[in-house]
Coordinates of C-alpha atoms and ligand atoms in Angstrom, one line a residue:
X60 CA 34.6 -17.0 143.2
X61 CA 31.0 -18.1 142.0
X62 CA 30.6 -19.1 138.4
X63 CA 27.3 -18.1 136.3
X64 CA 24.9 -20.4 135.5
X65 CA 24.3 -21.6 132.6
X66 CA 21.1 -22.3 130.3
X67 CA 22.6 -24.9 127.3
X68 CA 20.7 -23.8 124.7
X69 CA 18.2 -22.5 122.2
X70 CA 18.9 -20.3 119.7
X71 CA 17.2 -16.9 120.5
X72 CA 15.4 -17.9 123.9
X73 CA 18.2 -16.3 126.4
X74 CA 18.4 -13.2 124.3
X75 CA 14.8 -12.3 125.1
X76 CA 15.8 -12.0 128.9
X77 CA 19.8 -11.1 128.4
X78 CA 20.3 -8.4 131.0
X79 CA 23.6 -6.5 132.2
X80 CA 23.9 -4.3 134.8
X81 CA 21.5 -4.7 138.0
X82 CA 19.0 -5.8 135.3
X83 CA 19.0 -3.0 132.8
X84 CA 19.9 -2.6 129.3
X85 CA 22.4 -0.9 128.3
X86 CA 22.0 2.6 127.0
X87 CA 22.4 3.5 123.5
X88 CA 25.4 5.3 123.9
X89 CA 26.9 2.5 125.4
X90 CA 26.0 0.5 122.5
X91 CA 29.2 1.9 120.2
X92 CA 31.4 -0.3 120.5
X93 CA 35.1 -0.1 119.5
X94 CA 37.2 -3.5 118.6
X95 CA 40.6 -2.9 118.3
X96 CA 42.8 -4.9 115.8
X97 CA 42.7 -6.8 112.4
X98 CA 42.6 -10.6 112.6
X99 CA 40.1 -13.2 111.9
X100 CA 39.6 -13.0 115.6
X101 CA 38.4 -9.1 115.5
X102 CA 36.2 -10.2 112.9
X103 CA 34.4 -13.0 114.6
X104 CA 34.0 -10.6 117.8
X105 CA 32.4 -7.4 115.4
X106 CA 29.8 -9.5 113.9
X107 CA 28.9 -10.9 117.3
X108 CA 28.7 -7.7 119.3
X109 CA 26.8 -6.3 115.7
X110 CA 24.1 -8.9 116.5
X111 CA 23.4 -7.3 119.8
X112 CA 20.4 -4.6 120.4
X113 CA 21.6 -1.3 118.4
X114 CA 24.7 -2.2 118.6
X115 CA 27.1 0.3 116.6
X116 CA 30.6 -1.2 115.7
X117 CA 33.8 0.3 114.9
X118 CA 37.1 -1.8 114.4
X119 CA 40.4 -0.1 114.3
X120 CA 42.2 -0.8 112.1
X121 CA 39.7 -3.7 110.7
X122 CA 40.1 -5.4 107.3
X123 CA 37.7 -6.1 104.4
X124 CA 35.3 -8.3 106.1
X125 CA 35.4 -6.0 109.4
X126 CA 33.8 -3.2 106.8
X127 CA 30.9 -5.6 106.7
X128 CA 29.6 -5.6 110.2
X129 CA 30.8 -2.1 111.1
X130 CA 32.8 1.2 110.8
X131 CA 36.6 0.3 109.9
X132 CA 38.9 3.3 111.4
X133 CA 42.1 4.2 110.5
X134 CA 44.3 4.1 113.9
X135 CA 46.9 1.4 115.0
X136 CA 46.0 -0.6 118.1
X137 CA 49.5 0.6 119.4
X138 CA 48.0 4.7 119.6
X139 CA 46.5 4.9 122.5
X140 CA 45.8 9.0 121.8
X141 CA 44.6 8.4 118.4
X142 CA 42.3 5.6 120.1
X143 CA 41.5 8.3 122.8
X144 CA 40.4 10.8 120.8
X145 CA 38.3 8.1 118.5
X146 CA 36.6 7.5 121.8
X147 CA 35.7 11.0 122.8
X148 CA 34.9 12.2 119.0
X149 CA 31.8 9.0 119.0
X150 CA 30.6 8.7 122.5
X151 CA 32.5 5.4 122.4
X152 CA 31.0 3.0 125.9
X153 CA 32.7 -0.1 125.5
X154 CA 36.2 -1.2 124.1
X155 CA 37.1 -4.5 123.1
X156 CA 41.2 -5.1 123.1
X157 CA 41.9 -7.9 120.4
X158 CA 45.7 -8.6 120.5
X159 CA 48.2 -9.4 123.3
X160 CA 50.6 -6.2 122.9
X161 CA 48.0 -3.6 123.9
X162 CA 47.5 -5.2 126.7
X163 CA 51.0 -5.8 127.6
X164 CA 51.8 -2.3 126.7
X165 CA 49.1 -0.9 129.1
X166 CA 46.2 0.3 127.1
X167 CA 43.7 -0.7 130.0
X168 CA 45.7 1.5 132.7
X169 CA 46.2 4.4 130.2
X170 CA 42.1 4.6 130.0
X171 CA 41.6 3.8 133.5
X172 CA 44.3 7.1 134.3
X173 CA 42.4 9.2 132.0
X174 CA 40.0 11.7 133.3
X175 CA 38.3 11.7 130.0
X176 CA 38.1 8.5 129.5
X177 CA 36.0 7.4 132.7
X178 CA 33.1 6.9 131.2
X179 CA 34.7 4.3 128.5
X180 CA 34.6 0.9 129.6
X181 CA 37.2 -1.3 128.5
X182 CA 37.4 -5.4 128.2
X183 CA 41.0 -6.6 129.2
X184 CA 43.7 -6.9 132.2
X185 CA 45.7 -3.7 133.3
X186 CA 49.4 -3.8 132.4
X187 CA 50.1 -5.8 135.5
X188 CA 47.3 -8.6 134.7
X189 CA 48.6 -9.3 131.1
X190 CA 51.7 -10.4 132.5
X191 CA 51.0 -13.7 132.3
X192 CA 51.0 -13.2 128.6
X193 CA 53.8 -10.9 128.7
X194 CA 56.7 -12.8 130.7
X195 CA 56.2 -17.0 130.7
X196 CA 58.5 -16.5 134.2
X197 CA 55.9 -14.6 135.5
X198 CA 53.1 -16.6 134.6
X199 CA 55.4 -20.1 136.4
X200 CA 56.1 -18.1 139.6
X201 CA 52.4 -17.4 139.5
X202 CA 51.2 -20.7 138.7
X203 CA 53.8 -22.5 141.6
X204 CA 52.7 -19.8 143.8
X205 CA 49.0 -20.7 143.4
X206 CA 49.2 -24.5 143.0
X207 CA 48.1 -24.8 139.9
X208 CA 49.2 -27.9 137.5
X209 CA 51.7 -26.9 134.9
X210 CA 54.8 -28.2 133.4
X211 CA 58.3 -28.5 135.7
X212 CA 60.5 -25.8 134.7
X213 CA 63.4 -23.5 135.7
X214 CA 63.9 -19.8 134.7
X215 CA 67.4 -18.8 133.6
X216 CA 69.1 -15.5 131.9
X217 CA 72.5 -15.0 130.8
X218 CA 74.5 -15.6 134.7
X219 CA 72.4 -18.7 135.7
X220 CA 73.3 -20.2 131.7
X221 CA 75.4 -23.3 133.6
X222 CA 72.5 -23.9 135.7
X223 CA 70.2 -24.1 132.4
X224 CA 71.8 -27.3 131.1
X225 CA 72.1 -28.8 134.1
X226 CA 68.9 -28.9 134.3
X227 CA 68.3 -29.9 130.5
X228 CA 70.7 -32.5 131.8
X229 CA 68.4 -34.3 134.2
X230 CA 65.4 -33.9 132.0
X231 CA 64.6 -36.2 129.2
X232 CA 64.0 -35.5 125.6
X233 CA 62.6 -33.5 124.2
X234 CA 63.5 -29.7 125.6
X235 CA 61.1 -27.3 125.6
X236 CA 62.3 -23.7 125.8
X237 CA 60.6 -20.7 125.9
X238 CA 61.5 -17.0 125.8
X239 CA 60.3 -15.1 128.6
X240 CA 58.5 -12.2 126.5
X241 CA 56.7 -11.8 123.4
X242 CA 58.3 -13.1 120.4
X243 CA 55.0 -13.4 118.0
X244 CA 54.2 -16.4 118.7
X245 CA 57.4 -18.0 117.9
X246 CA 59.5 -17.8 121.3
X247 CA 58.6 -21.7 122.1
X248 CA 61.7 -24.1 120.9
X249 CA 61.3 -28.2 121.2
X250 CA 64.2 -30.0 120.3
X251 CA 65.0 -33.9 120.6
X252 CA 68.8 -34.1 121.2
X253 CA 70.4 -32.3 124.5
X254 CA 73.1 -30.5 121.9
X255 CA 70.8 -29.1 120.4
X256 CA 68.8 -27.8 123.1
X257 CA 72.2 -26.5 124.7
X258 CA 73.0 -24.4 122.1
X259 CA 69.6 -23.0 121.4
X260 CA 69.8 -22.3 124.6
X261 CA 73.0 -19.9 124.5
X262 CA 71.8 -18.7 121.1
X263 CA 68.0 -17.3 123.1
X264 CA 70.2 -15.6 125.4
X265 CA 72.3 -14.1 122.7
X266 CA 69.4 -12.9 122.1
X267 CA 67.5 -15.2 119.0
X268 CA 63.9 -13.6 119.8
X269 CA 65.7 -10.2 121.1
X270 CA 65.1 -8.9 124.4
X271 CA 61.9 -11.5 124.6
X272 CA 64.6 -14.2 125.5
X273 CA 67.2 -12.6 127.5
X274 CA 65.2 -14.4 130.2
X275 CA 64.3 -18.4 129.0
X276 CA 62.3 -20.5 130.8
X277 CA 63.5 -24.0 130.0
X278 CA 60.2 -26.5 130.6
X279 CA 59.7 -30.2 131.3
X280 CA 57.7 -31.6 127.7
X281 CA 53.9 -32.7 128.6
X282 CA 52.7 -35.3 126.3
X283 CA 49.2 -35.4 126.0
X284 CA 46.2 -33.2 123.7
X285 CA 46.0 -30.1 123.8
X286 CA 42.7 -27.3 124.4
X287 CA 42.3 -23.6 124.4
X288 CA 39.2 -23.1 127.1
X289 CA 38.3 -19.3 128.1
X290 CA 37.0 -17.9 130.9
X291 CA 35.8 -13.9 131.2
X292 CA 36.2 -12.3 134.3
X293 CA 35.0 -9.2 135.9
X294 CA 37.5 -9.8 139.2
X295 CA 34.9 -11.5 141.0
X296 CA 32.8 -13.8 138.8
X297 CA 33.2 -15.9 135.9
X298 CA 32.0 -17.5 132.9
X299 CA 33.6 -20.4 130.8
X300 CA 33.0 -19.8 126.9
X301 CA 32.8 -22.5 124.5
X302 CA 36.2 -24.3 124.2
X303 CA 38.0 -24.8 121.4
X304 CA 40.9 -27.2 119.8
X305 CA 43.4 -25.2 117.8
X306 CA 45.3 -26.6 114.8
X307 CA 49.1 -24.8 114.6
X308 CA 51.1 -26.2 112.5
X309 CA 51.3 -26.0 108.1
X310 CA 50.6 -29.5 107.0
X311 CA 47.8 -32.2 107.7
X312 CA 48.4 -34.0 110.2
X313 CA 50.1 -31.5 112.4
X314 CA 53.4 -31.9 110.4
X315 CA 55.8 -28.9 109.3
X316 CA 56.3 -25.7 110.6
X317 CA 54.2 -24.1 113.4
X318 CA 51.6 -21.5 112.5
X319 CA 49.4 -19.0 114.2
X320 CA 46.7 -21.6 114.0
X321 CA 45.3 -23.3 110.7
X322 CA 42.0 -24.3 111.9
X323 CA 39.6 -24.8 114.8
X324 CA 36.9 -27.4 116.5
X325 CA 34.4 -26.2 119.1
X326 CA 33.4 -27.9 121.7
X327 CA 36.0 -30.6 122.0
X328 CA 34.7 -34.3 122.8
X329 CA 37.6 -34.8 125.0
X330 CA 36.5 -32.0 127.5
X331 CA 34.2 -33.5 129.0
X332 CA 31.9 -32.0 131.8
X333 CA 34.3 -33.7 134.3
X334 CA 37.4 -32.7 132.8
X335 CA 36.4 -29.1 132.3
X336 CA 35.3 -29.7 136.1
X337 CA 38.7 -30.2 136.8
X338 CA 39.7 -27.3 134.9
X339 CA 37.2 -24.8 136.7
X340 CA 38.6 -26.3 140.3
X341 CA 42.0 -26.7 139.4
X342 CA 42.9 -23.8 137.4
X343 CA 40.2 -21.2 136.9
X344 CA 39.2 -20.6 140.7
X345 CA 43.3 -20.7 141.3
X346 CA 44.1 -18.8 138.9
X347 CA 41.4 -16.0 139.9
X348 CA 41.8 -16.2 143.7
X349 CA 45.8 -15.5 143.0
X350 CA 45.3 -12.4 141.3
X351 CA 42.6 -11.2 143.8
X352 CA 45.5 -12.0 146.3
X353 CA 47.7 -9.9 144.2
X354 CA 45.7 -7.1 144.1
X355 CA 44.9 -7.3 140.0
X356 CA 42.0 -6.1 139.4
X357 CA 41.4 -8.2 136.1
X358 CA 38.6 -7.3 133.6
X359 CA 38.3 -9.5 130.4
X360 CA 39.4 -12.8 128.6
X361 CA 41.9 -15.1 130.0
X362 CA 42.8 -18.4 127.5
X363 CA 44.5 -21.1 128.8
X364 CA 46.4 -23.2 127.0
X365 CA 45.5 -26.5 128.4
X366 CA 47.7 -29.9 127.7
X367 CA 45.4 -32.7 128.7
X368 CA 47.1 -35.2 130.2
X369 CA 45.7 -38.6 130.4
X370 CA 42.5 -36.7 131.6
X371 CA 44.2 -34.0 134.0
X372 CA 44.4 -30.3 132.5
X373 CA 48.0 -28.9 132.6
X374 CA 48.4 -25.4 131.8
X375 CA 51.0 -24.8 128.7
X376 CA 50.2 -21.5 128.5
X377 CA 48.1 -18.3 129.5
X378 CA 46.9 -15.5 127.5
X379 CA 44.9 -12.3 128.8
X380 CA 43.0 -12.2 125.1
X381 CA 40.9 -14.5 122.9
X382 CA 42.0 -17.3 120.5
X383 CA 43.0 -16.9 117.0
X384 CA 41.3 -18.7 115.0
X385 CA 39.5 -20.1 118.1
X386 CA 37.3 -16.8 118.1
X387 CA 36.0 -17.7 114.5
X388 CA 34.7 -20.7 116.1
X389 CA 33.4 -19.8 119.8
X390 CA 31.9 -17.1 118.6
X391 CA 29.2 -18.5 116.2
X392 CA 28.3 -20.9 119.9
X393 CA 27.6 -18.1 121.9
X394 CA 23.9 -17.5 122.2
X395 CA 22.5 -14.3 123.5
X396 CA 23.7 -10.4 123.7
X397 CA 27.3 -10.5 123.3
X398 CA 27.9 -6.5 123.6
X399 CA 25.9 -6.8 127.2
X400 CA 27.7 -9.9 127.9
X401 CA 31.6 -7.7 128.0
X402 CA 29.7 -4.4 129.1
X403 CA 28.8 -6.5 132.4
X404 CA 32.3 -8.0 132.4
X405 CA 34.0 -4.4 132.5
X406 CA 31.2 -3.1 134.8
X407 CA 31.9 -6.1 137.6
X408 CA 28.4 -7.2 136.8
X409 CA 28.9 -10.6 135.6
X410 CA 26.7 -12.2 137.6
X411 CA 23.4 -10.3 136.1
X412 CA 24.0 -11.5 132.7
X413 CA 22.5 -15.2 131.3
X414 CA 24.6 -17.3 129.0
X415 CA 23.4 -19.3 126.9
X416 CA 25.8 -21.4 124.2
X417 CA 24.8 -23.9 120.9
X418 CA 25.1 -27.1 121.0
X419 CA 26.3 -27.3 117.6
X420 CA 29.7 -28.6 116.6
X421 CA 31.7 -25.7 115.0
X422 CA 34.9 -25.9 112.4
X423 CA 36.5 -23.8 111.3
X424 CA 39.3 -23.5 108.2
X425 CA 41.8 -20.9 107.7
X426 CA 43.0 -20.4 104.2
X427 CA 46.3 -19.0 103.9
X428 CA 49.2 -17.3 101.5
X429 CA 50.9 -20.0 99.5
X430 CA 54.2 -19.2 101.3
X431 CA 53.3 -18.9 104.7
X432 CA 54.2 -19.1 107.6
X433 CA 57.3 -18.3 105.2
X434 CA 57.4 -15.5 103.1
X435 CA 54.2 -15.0 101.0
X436 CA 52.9 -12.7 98.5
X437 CA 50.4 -9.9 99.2
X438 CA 47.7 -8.2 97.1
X439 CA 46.1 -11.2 95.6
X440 CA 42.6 -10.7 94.0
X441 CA 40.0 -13.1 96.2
X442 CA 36.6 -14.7 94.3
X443 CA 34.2 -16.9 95.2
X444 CA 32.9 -14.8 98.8
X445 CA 29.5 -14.0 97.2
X446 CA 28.6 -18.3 96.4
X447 CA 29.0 -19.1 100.0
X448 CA 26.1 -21.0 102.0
X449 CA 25.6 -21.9 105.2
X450 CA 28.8 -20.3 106.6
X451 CA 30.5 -17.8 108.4
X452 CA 33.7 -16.3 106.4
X453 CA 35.3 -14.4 108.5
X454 CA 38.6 -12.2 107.2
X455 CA 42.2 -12.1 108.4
X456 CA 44.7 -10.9 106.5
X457 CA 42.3 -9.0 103.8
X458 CA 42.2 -5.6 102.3
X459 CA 40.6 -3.6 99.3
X460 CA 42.6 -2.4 96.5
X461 CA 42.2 0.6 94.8
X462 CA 39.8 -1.4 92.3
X463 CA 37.9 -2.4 95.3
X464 CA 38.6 -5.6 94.9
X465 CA 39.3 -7.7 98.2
X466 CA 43.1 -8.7 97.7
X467 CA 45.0 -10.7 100.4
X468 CA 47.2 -9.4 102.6
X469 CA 48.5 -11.3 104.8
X470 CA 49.6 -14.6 105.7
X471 CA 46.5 -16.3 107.1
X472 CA 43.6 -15.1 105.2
X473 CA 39.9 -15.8 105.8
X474 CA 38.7 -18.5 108.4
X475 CA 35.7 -20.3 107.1
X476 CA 33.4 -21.5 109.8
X477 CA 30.4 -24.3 109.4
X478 CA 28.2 -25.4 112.3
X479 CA 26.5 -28.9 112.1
X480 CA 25.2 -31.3 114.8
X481 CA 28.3 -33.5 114.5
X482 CA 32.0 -32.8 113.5
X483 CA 31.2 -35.0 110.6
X484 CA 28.9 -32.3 109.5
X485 CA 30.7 -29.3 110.6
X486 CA 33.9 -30.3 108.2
X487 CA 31.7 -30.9 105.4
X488 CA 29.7 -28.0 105.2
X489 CA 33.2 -25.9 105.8
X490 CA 35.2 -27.3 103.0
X491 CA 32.4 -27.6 100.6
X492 CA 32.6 -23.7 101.3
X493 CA 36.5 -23.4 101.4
X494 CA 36.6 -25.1 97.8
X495 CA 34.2 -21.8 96.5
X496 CA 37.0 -19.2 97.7
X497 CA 40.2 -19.0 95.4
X498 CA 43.3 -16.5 94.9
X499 CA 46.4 -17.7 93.7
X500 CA 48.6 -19.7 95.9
X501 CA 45.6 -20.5 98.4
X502 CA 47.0 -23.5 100.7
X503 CA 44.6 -24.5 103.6
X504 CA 44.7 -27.9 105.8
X505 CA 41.9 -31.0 105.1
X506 CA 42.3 -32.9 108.4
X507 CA 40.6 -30.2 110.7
X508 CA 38.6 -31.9 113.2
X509 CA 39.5 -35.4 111.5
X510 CA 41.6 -36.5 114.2
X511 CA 38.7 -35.9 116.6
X512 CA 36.1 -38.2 114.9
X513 CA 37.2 -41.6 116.8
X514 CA 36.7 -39.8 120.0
X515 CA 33.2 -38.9 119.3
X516 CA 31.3 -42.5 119.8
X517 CA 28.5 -42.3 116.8
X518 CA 31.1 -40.5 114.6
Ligands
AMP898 P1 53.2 -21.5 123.4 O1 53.7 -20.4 122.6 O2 53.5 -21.5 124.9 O3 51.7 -21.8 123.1 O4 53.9 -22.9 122.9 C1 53.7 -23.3 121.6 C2 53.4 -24.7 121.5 O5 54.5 -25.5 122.1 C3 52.2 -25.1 122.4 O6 51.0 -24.9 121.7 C4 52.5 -26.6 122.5 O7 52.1 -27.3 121.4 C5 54.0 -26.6 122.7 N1 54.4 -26.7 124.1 C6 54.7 -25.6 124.9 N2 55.0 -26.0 126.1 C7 55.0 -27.3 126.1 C8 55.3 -28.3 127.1 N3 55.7 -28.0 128.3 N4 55.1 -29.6 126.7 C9 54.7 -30.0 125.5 N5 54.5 -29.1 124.5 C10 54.6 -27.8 124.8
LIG899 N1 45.5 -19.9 118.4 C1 46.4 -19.7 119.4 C2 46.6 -18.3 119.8 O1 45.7 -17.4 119.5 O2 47.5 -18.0 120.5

């Protein structure tokens, strides 16, 4: 498995030589692009592929700030004919997948089986890659099989249900459990008192998160700080992107309920060239040589969710797709061609492409629904997008209304992103901006990045 090198730095010099395949560019036809999805996320990744060379972009189905870098169409990620026919109808060369379920639902293998749709090249894992998203069992037999550092734990469904608390028995508080499938980012339980983790146990199997916990996998807790580092792969070589640290949960300092992620800092001053050394040798090359060994042919992102312990990376979790709001952050560090960048990646030629990434600090804020991750209201009118400076906004849960108007509409709304040459300067420039955007009920968090400061010497 051989890694690409890497040229830390300037803004605009790699572009000038960014290649892809066997050294040329690639074609204008090639150039439209398709994202799918409608996140902050698919945001971040339209406006960087719409930096590259004649780059067209459409995002299906987009949101308000998608419409700004590209085409939004009207199609669901979840129709793969509708996305088919998209494809055909506008010469379409490269797809981007933005969410999990796609993937898991085999979006990849249903263009790689389709005699019309050779010609499309497609960023992501075939149904049997994503996997490791899809079922957390798979991903721990995976992980044991390969030797790769991760969390004790013991897989259990509604006959082995004794064996479950046995083993909760021998472990100490707290109990981590974890529903096998996809629960929308809500299938992970910790819980300090054995009862408790007992019973929640019986109650996933009764089916709490549906069929996505009729299988549990019940996990020893890892204390430590966590990371979300991503690799792209095209199968035989790979790249690590910028990494990230992910804030989930409502309140400052990481208190109330869990989120889909509230904020994000890029790069992290705890990964350190050694530790992400350790990460490359212990998990990456691993992780890669197992599903060569498998016989998945995998194609696109793979996140891990790292838990840094006392300097060793632990995997928490994988996931075969970007970060969100990670994206809004990595994205404005990556320096170069991005469209050639994942053309190479679903050609196999990731090795021909130079990557280049800022050494600026990134943060990034999401505001949210007042409400949320509870129930919110929709349709709010947003102001204050025109006064920003400085700054990336990129939109979440946005939409027009039949004024025009951009109105919320969902929980997690627009991520605002600064870049500065410390974290210190990053957060500032961010929520100066954040304090510009208002619609009633906005709620975002103020400690993004604070609890990073005392790691960062000069800081
Ligand atoms: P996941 O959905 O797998 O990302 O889990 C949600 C969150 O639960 C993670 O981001 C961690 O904060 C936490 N978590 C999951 N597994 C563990 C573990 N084994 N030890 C400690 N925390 C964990
Ligand atoms: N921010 C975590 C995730 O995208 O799963």
């Amino acid at each position: 498995m051989e890694q690409i090198i890497m040229y830390p730095g300037e803004v605009g010099k790699d572009a000038v030589d960014w290649k892809s395949t066997q050294g040329q560019h690639i074609t204008a036809v090639q150039r439209n692009i398709l994202v799918l999805g409608s996140g902050g996320r698919e945001h971040a990744l339209a406006w960087k592929l719409a930096q590259g060379e004649g780059a067209k972009v459409f995002i299906a189905p987009g949101n308000a700030g998608t419409a700004e870098v590209g085409v939004n169409v009207n199609i669901k990620v979840g129709d793969f004919e509708g996305i088919k026919k998209f494809c055909i109808d506008n010469e379409i060369g490269l797809v981007v997948v933005g969410p999990e379920q796609p993937l898991v639902d085999g979006i990849v293998d249903f263009f790689k089986g389709d005699a019309q749709l050779q010609k499309v090249r497609i960023v992501g894992p075939d149904q049997r890659g994503a996997q490791l998203e899809g079922s957390k069992a798979f991903a721990k037999v995976f992980m044991e099989k390969n030797g790769i550092p991760t969390a004790r734990c013991l897989t259990v469904n509604q006959q082995t249900i004794e064996e479950g608390k046995t083993f909760l028995r021998s472990m100490k508080a707290p109990y981590v459990l974890k529903a096998d499938g996809l629960a929308a980012g809500k299938g992970v339980l910790i819980l300090d008192s054995l009862d408790e983790a007992c019973q929640e146990l019986s109650n996933m199997l009764d089916g709490k998160f549906g069929q996505a916990s009729a299988t549990v996998v019940i996990e020893e807790f890892l204390k430590g700080i966590e990371c979300s580092v991503f690799v792209l792969t095209d199968g035989e070589h790979y790249l690590l992107l910028p990494e990230a640290k992910d804030y989930k949960r409502i309140g400052d300092g990481d208190k109330g309920l869990n989120t889909g992620g509230m904020g994000a800092v890029s790069p992290v001053p705890f990964c350190t060239n050694d530790f992400l050394q350790k990460v490359e040798d212990r998990i990456v090359k691993p992780t890669l040589n197992g599903l060569k060994s498998d016989g998945i042919d995998y194609k696109g992102f793979i996140f891990l969710g790292l838990m840094n312990v006392n300097g060793d990376p632990y995997v928490i979790e994988y996931n075969v797709r970007m970060g969100d709001p990670e994206t809004e952050a990595v994205m404005t560090r990556i320096e170069g061609d991005f469209a050639d960048m994942l053309y190479a990646c679903a050609e196999g030629s990731l090795d021909k492409v130079h990557y280049a990434k800022s050494e600026k600090t990134a943060v990034t804020v999401m505001l949210v629904s007042g409400g949320y991750p509870e129930a919110y209201q929709k349709g709010k009118v947003m102001s204050g997008m025109d006064l920003l400076t400085d700054c990336v906004a990129f939109h979440a849960g946005t939409a027009f209304n039949a004024a025009g108007e951009v109105v919320t509409a969902g929980g997690r709304v627009i991520a605002v992103t600064a870049q500065g040459d410390s974290i210190e300067e990053a957060r500032q420039k961010a929520y100066e901006n954040v304090s510009k955007i208002k619609f009633e009920g906005e709620n975002h968090r103020n400690d993004i990045g604070l609890d990073l400061l005392s790691l960062c010497g000069a800081e």
